[in-house]
Coordinates of C-alpha atoms and ligand atoms in Angstrom, one line a residue:
X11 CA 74.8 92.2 121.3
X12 CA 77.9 91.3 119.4
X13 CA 79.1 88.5 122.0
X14 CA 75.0 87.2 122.2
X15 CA 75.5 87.3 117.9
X16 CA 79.1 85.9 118.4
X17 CA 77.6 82.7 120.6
X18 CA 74.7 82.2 118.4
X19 CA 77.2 82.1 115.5
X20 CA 79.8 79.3 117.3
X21 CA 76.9 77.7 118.3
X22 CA 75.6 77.1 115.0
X23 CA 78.7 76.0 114.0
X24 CA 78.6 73.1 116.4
X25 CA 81.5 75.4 119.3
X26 CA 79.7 74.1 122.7
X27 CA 80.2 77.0 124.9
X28 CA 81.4 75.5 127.9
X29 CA 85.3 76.1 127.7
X30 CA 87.1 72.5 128.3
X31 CA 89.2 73.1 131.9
X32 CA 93.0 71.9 131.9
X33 CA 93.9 68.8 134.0
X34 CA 98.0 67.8 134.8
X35 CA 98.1 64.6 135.5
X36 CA 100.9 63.9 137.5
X37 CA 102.1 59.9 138.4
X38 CA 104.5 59.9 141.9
X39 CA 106.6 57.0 143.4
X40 CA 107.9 55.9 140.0
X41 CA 109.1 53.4 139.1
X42 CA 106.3 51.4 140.2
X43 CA 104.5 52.6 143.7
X44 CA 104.3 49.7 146.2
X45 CA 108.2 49.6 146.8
X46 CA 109.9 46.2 145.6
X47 CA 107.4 45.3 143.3
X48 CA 108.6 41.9 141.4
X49 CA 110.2 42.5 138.2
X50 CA 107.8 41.2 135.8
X51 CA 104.7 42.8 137.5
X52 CA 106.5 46.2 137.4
X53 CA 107.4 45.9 133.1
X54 CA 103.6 45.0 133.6
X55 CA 102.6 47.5 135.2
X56 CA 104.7 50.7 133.4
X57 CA 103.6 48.5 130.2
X58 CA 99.9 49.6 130.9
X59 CA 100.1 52.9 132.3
X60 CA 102.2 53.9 129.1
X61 CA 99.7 52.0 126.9
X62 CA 96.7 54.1 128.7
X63 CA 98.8 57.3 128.1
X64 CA 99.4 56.4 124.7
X65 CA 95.7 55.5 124.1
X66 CA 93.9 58.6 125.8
X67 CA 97.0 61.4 124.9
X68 CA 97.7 62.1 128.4
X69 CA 101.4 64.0 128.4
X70 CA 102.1 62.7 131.9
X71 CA 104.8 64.1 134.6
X72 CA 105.9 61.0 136.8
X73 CA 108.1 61.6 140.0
X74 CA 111.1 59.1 140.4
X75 CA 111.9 57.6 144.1
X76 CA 115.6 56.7 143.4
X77 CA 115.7 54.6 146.1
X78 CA 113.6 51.9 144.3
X79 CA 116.3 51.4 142.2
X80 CA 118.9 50.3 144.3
X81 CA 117.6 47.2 145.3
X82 CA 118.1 44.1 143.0
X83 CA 116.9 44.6 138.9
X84 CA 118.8 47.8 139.1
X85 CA 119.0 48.1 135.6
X86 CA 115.9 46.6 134.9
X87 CA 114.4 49.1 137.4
X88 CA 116.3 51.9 135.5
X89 CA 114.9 50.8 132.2
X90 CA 111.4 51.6 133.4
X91 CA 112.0 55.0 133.3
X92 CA 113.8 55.1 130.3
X93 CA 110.9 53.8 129.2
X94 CA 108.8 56.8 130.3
X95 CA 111.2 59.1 128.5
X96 CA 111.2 56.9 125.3
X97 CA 107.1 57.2 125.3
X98 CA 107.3 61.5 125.9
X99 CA 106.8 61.7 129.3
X100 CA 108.3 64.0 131.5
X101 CA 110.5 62.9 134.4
X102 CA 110.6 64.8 138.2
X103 CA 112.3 64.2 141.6
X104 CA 110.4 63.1 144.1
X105 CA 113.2 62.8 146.9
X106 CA 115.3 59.6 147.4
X107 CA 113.5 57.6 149.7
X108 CA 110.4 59.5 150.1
X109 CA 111.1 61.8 153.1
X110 CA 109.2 63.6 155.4
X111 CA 110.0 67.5 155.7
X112 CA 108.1 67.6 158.7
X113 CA 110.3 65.0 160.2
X114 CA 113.3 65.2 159.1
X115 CA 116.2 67.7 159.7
X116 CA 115.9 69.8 156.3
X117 CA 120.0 69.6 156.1
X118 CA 119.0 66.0 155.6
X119 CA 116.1 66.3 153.5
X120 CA 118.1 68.3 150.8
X121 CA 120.7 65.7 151.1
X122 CA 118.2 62.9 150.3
X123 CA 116.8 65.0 147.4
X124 CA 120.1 65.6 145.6
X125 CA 120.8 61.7 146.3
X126 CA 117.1 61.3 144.3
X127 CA 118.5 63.0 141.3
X128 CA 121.7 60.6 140.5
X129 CA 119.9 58.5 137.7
X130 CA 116.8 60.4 136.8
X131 CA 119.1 63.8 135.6
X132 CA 121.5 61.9 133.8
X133 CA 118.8 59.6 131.8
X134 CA 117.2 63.9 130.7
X135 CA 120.6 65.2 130.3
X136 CA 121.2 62.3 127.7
X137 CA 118.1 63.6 126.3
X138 CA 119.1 67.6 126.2
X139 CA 117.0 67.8 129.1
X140 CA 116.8 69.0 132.2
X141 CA 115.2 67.6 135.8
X142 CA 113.2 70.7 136.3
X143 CA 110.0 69.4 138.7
X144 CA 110.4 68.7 142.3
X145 CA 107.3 67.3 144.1
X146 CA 107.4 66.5 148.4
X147 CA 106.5 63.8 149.4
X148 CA 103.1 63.6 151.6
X149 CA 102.8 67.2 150.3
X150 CA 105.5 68.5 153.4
X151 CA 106.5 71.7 152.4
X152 CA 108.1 72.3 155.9
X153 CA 106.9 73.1 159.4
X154 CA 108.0 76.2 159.7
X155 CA 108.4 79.6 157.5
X156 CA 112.4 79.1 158.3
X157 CA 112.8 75.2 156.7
X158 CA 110.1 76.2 154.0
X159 CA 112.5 79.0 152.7
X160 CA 115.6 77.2 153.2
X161 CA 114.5 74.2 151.0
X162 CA 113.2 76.3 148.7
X163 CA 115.8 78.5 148.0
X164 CA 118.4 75.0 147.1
X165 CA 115.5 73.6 144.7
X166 CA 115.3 77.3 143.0
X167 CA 119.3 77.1 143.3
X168 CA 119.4 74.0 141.4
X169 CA 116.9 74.5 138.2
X170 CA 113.7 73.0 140.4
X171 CA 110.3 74.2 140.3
X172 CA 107.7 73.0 142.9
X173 CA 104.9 70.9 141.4
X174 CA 102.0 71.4 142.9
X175 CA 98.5 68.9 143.6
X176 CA 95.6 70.8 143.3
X177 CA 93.5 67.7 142.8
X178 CA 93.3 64.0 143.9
X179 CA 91.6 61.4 144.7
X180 CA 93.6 59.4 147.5
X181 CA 94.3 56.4 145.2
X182 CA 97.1 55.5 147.3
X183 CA 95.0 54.2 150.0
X184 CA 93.1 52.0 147.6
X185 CA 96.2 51.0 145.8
X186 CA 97.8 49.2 149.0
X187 CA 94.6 46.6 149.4
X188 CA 94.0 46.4 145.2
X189 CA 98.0 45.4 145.4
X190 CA 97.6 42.7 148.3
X191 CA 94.0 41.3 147.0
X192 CA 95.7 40.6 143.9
X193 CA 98.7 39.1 145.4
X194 CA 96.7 36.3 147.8
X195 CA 94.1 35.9 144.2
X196 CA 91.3 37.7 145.6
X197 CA 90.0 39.0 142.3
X198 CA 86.5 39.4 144.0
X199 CA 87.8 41.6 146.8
X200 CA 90.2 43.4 143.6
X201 CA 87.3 44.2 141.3
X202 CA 85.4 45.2 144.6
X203 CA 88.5 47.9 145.6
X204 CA 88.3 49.3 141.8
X205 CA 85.1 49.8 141.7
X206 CA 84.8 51.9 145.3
X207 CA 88.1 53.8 144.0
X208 CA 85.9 54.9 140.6
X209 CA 83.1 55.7 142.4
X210 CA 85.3 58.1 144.8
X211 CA 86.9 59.0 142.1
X212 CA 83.4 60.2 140.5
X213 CA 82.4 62.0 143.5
X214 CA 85.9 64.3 144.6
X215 CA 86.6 65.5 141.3
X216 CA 83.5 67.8 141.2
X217 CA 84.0 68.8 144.4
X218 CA 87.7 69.9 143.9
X219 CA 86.1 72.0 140.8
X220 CA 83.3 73.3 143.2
X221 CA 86.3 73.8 146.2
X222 CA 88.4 75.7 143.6
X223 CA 85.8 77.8 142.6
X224 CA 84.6 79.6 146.1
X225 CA 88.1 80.0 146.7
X226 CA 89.1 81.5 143.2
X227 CA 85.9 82.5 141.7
X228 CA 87.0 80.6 138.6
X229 CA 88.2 76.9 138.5
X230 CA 91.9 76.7 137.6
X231 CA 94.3 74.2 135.4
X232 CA 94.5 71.4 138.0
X233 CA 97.3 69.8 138.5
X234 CA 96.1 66.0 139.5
X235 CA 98.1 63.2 141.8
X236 CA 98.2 59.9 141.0
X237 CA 100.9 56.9 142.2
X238 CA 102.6 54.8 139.2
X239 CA 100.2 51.5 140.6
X240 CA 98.9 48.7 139.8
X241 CA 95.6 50.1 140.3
X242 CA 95.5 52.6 138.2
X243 CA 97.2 51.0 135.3
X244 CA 94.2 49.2 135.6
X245 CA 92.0 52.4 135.7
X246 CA 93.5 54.4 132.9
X247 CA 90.3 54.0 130.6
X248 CA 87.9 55.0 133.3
X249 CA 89.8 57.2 134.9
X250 CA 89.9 59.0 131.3
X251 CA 86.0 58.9 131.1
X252 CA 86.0 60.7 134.2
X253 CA 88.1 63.3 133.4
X254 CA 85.8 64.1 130.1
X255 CA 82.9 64.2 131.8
X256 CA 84.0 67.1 134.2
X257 CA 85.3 68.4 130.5
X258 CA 88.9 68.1 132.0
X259 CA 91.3 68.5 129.0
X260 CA 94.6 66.3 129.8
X261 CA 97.5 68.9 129.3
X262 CA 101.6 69.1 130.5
X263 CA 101.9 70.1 133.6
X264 CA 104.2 73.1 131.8
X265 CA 100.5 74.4 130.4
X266 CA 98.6 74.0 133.3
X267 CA 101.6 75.9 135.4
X268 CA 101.1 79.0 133.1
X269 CA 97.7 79.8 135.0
X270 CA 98.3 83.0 137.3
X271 CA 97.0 80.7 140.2
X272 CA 100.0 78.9 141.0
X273 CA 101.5 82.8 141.4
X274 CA 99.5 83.3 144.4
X275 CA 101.4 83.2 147.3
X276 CA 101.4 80.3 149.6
X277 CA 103.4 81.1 152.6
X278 CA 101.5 78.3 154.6
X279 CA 104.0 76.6 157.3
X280 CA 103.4 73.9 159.6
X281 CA 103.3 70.2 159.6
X282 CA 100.5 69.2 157.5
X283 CA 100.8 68.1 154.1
X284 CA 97.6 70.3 152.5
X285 CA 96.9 70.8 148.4
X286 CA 97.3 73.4 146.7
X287 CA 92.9 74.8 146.8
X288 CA 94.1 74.4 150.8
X289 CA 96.4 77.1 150.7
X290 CA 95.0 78.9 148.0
X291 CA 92.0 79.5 150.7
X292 CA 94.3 80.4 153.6
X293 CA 96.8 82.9 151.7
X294 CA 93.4 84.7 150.6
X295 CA 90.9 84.2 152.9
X296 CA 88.4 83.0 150.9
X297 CA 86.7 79.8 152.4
X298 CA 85.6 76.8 150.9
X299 CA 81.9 76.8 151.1
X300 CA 81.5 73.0 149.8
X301 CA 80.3 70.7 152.4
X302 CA 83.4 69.2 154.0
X303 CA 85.0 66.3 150.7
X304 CA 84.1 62.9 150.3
X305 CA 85.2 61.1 152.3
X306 CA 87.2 57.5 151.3
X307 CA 84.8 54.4 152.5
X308 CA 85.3 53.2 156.0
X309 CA 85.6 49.6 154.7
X310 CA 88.6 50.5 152.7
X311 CA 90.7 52.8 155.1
X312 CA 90.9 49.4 157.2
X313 CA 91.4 47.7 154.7
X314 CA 94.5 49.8 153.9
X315 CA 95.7 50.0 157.6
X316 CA 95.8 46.1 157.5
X317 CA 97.9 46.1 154.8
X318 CA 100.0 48.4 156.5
X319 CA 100.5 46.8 159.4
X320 CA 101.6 43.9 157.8
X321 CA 103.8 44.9 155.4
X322 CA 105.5 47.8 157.4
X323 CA 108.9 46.8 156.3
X324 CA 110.1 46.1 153.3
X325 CA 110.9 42.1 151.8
X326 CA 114.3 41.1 151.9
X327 CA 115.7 40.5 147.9
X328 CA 114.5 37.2 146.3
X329 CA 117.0 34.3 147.1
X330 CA 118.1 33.2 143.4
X331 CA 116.3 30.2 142.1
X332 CA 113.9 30.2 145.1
Ligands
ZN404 ZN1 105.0 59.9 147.1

């Protein structure tokens, strides 16, 4: 009676009673994803994404590909994420060149992840802060219990913490065509791309919500992957819209950390690169009942593999005053 007396009360008072959920919002392959982007575009493109933080109070974690900076503009490239810092984001290691676990000898994997902390640690330290977030690439935490443990234990050895992704919305694979359609002027086949990524967009978020909740009879803080792109610094305003409609409350990914969820543990090993619900479900055997996830339109996976194919390998440095 007191907690019917206690709603009719916050209700009156204009409370809604539907607690807003906790998103992380989370930005890898920083400085700008599409390696080698040209230097203007990229000041463009961190320009906007910061501006869209800015605008809709997002506190943003993005994950730093060191490699990206040691091709030509290095210290242009290096002022993009001092420009991150500058605007209150939060800076992580995403490896050096964006390694496989799966794939690569994990001797050599930690060698490429303390190689990815060379610039990014020094631009917190000169901050008083620390590099405290590791995130894998492709989501590989290792293919077998062995690797997993080994890797593990150096990140915990040197101050990291594993950032998970319990929500996303493949924008990578709409990114790559957005990115070339731009690049030949195709603003038809562009504004076509955005609009198929928003409606995906629309469509897995509920479903991650509905996924969570079988597997933890509650949804959790989510912790949401994105790529630093052009696409999405074209998306920030929408993208924010979507998030308020599923009453997703942009926090730090320090906040959405704290719930006992990301405690669980995951003791998943094998090749796959699987979010965080994923292993949720396996390490407590509690299936996801939703119908199997949206799935991204046909007509853009091939668009994505073209680009792919084509661009496999990355441009040699501009020839000065070509
Ligand atoms: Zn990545």
């Amino acid at each position: 009676m007191r907690l019917i007396l206690l709603a009719l009360s916050l209700g009156a008072l204009g409370y809604s009673p539907a607690r807003a959920d906790q998103v992380a919002i989370t930005f890898d392959d920083l400085p700008v994803f599409g390696y080698y982007a040209p230097m203007p575009e990229a000041q463009k493109v961190t320009a906007a994404l910061l501006d869209g933080f800015k605008r809709h109070h997002w506190p943003v974690t993005g994950f730093v590909n060191e490699i990206q900076l040691a091709e030509w503009d290095r210290p242009a490239r290096i002022d993009l994420l001092t420009r991150w810092l500058d605007a209150g984001m939060d800076l992580g290691n995403h490896s050096y060149s964006h390694l496989s676990l799966t794939n690569t000898p994990v001797e050599a994997y930690i060698a490429d992840v303390a190689r990815g902390e060379t610039v990014t640690k020094g631009l917190l330290a000169a901050r008083g802060r620390q590099e405290r977030w590791y995130r894998h690439p492709y989501l590989e935490t290792g293919p077998t219990l062995a690797i997993r443990q080994r890797f593990e234990g150096w990140l915990a050895d040197h101050g990291y913490r594993v950032a998970p992704v319990s929500m996303e919305n493949s924008d990578w694979e709409f990114a790559e065509p957005y990115d070339d359609a731009l690049k030949h002027g195709n603003t038809a086949q562009a504004a076509h791309i955005r609009d198929a990524y928003l409606a995906y967009t629309r469509q897995i978020i509920p479903w991650y919500r509905a996924a969570a909740k079988d597997v933890l009879g509650r949804e959790p803080a989510f912790v949401f992957l994105l790529h630093a792109s052009r696409l999405n610094a074209a998306s920030i305003d929408e993208l924010d819209g979507i998030f308020r409609q599923n009453h997703l409350d942009p926090v730090t990914l320090d906040k959405a950390m704290a719930d006992p969820a990301y405690l669980i543990t995951d003791t998943y090993a094998g090749p796959n690169g699987i979010d965080w619900v994923t292993r949720w479900s396996l390490a407590l055997h509690t299936p996801i009942r939703q119908p199997v996830a949206p799935k991204v339109p046909a007509d853009i996976v091939s668009l994505d593999a073209a680009v792919e194919a084509a661009t496999s390998k990355p441009p040699a440095a501009p020839v000065p005053g070509s």
